Tab-separated table of C-alpha atoms and ligand atoms in Angstrom:
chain	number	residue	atom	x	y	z
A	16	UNK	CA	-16.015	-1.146	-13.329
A	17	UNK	CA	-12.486	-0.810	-14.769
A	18	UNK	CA	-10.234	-2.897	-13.102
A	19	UNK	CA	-6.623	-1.932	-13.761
A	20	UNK	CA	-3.771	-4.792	-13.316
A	21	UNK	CA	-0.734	-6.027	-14.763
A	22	UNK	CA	0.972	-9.450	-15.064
A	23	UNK	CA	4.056	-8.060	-14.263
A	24	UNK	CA	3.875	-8.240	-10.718
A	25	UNK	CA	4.344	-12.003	-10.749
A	26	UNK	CA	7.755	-12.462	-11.040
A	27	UNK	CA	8.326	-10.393	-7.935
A	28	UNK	CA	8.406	-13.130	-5.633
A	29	UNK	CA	10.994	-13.145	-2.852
A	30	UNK	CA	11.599	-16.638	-1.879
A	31	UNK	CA	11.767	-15.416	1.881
A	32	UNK	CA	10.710	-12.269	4.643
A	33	UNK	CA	12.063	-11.819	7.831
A	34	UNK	CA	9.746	-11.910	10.934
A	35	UNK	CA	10.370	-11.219	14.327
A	36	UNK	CA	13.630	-12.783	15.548
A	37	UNK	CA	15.213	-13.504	12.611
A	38	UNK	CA	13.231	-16.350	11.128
A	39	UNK	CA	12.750	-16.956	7.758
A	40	UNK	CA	9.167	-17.485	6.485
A	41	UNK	CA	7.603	-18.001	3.193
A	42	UNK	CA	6.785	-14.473	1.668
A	43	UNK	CA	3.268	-13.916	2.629
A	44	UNK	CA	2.511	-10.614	-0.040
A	45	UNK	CA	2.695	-13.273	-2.947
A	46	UNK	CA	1.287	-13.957	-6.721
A	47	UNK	CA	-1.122	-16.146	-5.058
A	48	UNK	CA	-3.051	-13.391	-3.748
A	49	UNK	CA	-3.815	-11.887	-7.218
A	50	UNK	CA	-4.944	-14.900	-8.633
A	51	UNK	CA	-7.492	-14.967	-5.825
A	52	UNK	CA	-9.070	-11.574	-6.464
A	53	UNK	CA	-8.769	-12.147	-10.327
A	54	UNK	CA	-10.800	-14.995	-9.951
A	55	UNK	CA	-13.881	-13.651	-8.213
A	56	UNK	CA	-13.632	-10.766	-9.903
A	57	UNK	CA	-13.638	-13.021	-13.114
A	58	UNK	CA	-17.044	-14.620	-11.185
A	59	UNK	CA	-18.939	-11.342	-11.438
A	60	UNK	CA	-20.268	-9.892	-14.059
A	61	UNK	CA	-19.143	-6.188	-13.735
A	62	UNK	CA	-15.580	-6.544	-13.705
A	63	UNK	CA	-13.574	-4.723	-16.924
A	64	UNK	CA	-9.894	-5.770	-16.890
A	65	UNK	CA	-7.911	-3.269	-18.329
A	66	UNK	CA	-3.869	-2.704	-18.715
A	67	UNK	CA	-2.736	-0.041	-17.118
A	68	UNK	CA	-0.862	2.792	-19.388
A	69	UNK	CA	2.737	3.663	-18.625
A	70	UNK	CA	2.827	7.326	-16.864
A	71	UNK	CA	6.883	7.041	-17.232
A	72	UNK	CA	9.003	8.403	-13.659
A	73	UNK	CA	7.671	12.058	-13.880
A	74	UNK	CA	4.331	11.470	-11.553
A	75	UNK	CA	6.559	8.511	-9.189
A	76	UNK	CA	9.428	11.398	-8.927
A	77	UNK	CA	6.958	13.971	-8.012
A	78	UNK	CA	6.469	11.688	-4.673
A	79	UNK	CA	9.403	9.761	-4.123
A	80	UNK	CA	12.987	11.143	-4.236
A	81	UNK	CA	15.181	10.407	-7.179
A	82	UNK	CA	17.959	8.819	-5.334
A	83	UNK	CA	15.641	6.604	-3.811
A	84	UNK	CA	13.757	5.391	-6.968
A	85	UNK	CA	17.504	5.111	-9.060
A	86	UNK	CA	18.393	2.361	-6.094
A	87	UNK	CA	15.138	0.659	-6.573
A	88	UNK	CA	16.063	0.419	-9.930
A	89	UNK	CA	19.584	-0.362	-9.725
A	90	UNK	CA	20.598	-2.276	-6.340
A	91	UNK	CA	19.392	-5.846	-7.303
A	92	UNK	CA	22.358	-5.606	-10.479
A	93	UNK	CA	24.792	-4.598	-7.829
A	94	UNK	CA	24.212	-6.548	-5.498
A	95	UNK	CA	24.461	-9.531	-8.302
A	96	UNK	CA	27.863	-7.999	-9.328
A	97	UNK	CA	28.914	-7.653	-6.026
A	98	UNK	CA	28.420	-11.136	-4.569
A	99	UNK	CA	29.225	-14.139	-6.883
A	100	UNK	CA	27.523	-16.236	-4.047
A	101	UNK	CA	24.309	-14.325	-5.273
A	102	UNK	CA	25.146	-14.714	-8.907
A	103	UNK	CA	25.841	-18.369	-8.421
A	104	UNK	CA	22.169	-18.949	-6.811
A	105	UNK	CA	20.353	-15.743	-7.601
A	106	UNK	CA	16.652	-17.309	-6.990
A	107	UNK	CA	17.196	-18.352	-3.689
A	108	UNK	CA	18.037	-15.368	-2.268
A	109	UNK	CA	16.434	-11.338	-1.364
A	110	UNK	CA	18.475	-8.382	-1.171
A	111	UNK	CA	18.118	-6.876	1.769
A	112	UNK	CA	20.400	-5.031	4.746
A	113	UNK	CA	21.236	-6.062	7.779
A	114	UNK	CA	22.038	-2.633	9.100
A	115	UNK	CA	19.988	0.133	9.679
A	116	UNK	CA	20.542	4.281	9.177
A	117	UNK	CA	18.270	4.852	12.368
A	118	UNK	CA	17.736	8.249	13.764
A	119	UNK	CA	20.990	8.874	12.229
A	120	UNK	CA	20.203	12.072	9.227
A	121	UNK	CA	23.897	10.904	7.601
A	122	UNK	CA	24.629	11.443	3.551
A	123	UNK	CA	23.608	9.227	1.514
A	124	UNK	CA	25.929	6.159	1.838
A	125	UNK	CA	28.140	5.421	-1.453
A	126	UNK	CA	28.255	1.783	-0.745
A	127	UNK	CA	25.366	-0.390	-1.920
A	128	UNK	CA	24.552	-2.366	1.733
A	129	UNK	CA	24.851	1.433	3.113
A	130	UNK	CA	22.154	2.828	0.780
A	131	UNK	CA	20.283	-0.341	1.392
A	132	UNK	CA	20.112	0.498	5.181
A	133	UNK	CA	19.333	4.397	4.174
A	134	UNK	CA	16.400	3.471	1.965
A	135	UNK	CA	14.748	0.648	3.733
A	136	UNK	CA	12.695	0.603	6.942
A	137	UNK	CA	12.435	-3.232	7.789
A	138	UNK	CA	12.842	-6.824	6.467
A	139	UNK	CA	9.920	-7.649	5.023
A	140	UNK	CA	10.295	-5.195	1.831
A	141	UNK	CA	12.584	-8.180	-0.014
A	142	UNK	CA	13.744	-6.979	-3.509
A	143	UNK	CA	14.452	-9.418	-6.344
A	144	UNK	CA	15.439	-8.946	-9.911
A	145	UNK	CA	11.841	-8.013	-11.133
A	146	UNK	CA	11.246	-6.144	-8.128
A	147	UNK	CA	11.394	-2.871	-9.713
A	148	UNK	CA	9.465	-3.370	-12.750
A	149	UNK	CA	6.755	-5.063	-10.490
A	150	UNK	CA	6.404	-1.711	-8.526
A	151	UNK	CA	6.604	0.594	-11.796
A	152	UNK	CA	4.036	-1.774	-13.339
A	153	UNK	CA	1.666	-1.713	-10.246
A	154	UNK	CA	2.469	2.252	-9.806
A	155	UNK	CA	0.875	2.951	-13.111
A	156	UNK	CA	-2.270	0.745	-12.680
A	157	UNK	CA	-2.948	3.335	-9.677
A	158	UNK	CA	-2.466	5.915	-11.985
A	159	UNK	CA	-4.604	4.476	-15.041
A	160	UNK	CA	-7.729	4.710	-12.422
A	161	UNK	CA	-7.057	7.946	-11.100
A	162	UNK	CA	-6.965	9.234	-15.150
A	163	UNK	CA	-10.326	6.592	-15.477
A	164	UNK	CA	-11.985	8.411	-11.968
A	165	UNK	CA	-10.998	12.224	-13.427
A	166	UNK	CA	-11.675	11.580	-17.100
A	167	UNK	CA	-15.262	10.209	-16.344
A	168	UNK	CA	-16.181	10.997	-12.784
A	169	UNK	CA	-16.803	7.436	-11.706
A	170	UNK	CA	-15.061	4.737	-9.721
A	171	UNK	CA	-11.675	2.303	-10.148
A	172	UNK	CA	-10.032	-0.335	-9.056
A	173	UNK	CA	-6.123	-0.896	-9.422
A	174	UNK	CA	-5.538	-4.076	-8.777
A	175	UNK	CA	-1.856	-3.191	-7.460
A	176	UNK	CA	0.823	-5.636	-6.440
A	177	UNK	CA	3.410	-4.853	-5.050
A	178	UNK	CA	1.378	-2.445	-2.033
A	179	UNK	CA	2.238	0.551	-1.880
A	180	UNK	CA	1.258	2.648	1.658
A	181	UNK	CA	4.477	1.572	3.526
A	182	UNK	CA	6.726	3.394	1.085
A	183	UNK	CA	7.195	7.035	2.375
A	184	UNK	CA	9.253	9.683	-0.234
A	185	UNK	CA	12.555	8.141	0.627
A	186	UNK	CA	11.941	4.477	2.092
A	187	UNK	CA	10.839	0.977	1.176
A	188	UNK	CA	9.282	-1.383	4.031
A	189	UNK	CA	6.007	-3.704	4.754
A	190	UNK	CA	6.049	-5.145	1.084
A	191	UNK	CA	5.839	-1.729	-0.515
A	192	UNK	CA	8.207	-0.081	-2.883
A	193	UNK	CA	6.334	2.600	-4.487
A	194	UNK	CA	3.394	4.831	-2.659
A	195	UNK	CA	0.755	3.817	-5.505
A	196	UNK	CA	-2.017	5.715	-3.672
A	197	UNK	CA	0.254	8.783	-2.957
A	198	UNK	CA	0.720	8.963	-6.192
A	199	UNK	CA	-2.195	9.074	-7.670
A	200	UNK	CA	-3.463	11.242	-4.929
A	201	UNK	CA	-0.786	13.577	-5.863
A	202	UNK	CA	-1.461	13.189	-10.083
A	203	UNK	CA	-5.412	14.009	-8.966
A	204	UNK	CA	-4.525	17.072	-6.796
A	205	UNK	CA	-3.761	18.351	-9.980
A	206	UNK	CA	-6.818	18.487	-10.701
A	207	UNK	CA	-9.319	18.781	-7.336
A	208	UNK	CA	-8.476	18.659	-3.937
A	209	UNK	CA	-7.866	14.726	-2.986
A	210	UNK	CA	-8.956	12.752	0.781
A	211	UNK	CA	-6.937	9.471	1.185
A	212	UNK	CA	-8.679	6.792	3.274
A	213	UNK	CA	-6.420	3.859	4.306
A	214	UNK	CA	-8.127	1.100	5.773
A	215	UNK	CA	-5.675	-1.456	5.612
A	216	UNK	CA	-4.915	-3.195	8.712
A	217	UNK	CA	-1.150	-1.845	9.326
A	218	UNK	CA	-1.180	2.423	9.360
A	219	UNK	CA	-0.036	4.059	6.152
A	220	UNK	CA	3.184	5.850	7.688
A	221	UNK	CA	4.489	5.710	3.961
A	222	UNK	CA	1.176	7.640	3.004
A	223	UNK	CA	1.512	9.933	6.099
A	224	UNK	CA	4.837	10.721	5.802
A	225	UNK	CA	4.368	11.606	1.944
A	226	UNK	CA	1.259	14.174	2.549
A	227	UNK	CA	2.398	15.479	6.519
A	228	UNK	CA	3.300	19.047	5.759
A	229	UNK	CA	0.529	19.345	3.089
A	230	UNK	CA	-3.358	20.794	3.177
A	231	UNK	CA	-4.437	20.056	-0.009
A	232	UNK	CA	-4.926	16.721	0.604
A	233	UNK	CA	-6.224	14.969	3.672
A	234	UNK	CA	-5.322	11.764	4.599
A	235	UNK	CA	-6.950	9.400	7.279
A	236	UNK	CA	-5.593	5.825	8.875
A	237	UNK	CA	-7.837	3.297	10.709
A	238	UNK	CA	-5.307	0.565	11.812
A	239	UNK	CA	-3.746	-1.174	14.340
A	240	UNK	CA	-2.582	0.614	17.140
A	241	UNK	CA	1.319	1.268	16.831
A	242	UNK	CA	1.407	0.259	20.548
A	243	UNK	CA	1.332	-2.946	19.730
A	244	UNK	CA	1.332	-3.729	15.908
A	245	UNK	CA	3.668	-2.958	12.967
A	246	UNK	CA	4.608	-0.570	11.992
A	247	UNK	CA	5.212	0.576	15.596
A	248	UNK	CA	6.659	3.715	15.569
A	249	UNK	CA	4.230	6.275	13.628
A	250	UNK	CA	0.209	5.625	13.195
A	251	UNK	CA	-0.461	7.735	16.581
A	252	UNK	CA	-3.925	9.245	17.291
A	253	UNK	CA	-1.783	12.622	18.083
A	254	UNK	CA	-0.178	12.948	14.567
A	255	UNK	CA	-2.511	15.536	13.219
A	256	UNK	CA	-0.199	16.946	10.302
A	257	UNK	CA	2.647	19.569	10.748
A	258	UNK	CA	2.626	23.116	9.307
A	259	UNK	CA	0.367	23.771	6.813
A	260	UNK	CA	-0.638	20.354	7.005
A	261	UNK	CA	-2.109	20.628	10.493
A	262	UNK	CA	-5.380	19.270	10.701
A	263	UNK	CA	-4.610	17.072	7.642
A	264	UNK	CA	-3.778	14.214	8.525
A	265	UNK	CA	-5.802	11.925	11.346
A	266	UNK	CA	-5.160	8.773	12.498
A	267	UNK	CA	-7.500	5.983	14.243
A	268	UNK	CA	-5.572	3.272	16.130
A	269	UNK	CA	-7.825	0.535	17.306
A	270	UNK	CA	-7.595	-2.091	19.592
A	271	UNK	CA	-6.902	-5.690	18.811
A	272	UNK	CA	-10.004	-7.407	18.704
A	273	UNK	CA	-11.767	-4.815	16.633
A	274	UNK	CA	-15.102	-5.957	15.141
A	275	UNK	CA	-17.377	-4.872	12.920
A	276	UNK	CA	-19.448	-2.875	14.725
A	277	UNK	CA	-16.671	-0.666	16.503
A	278	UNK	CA	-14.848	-0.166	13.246
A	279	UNK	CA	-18.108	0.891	11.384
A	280	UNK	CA	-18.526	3.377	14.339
A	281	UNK	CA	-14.704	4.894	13.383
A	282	UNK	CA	-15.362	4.897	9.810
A	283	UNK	CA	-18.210	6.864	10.629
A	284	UNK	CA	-15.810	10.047	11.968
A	285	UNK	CA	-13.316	9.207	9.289
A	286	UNK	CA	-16.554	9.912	6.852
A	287	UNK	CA	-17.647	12.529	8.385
A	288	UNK	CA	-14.084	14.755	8.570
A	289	UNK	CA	-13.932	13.721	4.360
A	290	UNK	CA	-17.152	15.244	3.775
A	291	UNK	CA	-16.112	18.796	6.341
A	292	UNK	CA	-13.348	18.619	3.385
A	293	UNK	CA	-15.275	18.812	0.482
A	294	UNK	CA	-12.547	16.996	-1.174
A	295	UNK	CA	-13.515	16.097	-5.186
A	296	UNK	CA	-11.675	12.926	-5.294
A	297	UNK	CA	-11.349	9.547	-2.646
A	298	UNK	CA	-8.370	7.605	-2.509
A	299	UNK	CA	-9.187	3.886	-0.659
A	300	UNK	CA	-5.765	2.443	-0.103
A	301	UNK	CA	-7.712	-0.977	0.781
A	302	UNK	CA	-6.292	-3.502	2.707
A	303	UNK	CA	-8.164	-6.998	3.541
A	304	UNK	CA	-5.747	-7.684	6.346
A	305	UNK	CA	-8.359	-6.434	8.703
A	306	UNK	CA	-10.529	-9.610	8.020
A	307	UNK	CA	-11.177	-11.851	11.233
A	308	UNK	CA	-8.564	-14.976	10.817
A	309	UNK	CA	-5.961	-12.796	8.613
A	310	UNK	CA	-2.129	-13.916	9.672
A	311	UNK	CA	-0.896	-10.852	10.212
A	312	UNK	CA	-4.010	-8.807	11.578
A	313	UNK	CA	-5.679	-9.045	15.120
A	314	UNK	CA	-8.702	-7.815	13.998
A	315	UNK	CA	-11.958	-9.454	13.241
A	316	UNK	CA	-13.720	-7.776	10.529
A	317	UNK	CA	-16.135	-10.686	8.467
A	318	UNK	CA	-16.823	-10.551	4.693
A	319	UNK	CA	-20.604	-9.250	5.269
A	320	UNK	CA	-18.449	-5.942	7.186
A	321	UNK	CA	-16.501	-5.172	4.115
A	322	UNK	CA	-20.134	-5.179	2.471
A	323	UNK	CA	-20.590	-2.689	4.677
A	324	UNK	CA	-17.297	-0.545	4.814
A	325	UNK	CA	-17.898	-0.114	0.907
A	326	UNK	CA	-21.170	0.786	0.782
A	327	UNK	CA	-20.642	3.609	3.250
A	328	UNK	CA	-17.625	4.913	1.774
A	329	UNK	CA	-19.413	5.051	-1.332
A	330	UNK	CA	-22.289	6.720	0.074
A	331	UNK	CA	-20.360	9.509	0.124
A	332	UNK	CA	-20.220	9.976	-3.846
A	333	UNK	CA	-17.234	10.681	-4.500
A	334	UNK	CA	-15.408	9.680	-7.708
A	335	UNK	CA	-12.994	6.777	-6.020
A	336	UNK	CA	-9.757	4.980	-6.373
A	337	UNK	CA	-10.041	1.762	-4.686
A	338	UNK	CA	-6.289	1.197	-4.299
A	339	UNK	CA	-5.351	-2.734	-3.591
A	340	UNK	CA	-2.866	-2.921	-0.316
A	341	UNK	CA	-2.242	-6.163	1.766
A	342	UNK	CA	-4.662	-8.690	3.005
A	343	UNK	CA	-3.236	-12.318	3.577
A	344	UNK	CA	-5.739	-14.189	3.983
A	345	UNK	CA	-5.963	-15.765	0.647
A	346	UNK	CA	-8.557	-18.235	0.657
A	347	UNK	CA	-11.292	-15.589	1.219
A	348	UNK	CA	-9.059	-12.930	-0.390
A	349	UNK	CA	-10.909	-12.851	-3.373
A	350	UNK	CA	-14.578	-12.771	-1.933
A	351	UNK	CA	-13.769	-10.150	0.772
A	352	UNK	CA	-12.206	-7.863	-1.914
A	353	UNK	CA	-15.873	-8.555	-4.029
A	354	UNK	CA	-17.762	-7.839	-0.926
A	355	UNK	CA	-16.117	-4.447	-0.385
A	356	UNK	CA	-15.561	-3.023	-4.147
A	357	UNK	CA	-19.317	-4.136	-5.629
A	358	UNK	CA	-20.586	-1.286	-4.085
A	359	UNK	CA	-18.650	1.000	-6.057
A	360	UNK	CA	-19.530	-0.599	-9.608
B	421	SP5	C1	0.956	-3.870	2.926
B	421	SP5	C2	1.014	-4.578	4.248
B	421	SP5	O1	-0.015	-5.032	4.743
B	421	SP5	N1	2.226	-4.732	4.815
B	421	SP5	C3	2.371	-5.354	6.077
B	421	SP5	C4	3.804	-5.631	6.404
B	421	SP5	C5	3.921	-6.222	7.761
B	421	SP5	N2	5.222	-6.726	8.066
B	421	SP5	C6	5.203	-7.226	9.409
B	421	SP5	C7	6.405	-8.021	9.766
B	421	SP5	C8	6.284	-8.512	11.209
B	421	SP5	C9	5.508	-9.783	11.248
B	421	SP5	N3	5.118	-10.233	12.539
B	421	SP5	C10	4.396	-11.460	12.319
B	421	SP5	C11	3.637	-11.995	13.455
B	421	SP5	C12	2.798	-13.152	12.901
B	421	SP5	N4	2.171	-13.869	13.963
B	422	ZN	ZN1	-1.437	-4.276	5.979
């Protein structure tokens, strides 16, 4: 199986987050967690590493608003310019706001903390000088395996760092810059109709928000129930897709606790409304965050469940992008991800 991944996600690498209360932790979505999959990928004897090709802004700017991508690309150099404590010190710190646009629809602030505060949704999306390239970089490996999937009607892997389902059109947050599954979901609808199944831990609001109003694609979320996990305010089992889009979108919040046997039971429904779709293409946004001892998941899926989660999904036969989201837990990291995606080589 192609496995499509770039070096140039390791020099994002914000020396802090922000958890709850203000304290600042070690960033948890780090190089580290690469290294782990590339190695037990490297252990098998079916994984084809492969650079991704550069797709240029056209299919990021068919997703994301303009604006929104030109600060991504510009607001670490300001900020830089703007603050000579930065410039003095510029590895120890992570641009990020400390206020918030809210429910507030205002213009687009002129000022660069103002735009920050438009165009992010929390303080764990920490941007640093490479930040940008980093998402461009893992943006295109989702890309390169939707053209691999399409071209020869088989399965991918992008190997993408930074994640990507927290981003919606217009917003950063969760460690995610650039919607790499919406857009290659949105390149492949081009070209078929597309399902998106995210089965990361945290809902894909980013992935929701991007697709909401839309019925050629569908797009499904098993996570952790907003009621009492990040990110809180969308990932609802009554958000069913507006407009056209009704009846497009589904999501499954779960309980904490959630173990193998339950979840397989979900992903069951979630399988059955892709195939009442008939869509010709799978996105997997795939996050291992919903493995059993994960630091930021409260559920307790075990490396034998991914086994099964992948050979399931891939039961359906569908020409897949598995798209790499979070998972922490880096230790087993790198075994989990083989458990799930050898099923689709
Ligand atoms: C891609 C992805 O998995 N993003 C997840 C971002 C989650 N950010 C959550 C920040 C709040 C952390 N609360 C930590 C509690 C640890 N006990
Ligand atoms: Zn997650």
């Amino acid at each position: 199986m192609k496995i499509f991944h770039s070096e140039v996600h390791r020099a994002h690498y914000p020396p802090f987050e922000i958890f709850d209360g203000g304290k600042r932790v070690p960033y948890l979505e780090n190089p580290d967690r690469m290294d782990r999959i590339t190695a037990a990928l490297k252990k098998t004897d079916w994984a084809d590493f492969v650079e991704p090709s550069d797709f240029g802004l056209e299919p990021i700017h068919a997703v994301h608003d303009r604006e929104y991508i030109a600060f991504l690309a510009s607001c670490w150099t300001e900020w830089l310019a703007s603050d000579p404590e930065v410039a003095a010190s510029p590895e120890t710190h992570a641009f990020l706001p400390a206020t918030f646009a809210l429910r507030r629809k205002p213009p687009v602030p002129a000022t660069l903390l103002g735009r920050a505060g438009f165009y992010m949704m929390d303080l764990s999306a920490c941007i640093v000088e490479a930040t940008y390239n980093a998402a461009l970089a893992s943006a295109n490996c989702a890309l390169s395996a939707a053209q691999r999937i399409s071209d020869s009607s088989t399965n991918a892997f992008a190997l993408c760092r930074p994640p990507g389902h927290h981003a919606g059109k217009d917003y950063a947050g969760g460690y995610c810059f650039i919607n790499n599954a919406a857009v290659a979901a949105n390149w492949l609808s081009a070209k078929g109709k597309v399902a998106v199944l995210d089965i990361d831990y945290h809902a894909g609001n980013g992935t929701q928000d991007i697709f909401y109003e839309r019925d050629d694609a569908l797009t499904i979320s098993i996570h952790g129930d907003p009621n009492y996990e990040y990110p809180h305010y969308i990932g609802f089992a009554d958000e069913a897709g507006a407009g056209a889009g009704l009846g497009y979108h589904k999501n499954f919040p779960l309980s904490m606790g959630t173990a193998d046997l339950a979840y397989l039971s979900i992903l069951n429904e979630a399988l059955d409304m892709i195939r009442g779709f008939t869509p010709d293409y799978l996105v997997l946004s795939t996050g291992m965050d919903t493995f059993d001892g994960d630091p930021l998941g409260k559920f307790k899926i075990t490396r034998a469940g991914f086994g099964e989660i992948g050979k399931r999904i891939n039961s359906m036969k569908l020409p897949t992008v598995i798209v790499m989201e979070g998972g922490y837990a880096n230790a087993e990291l790198g075994e989990n991800v083989v458990s799930l995606l050898e099923n689709f080589k």
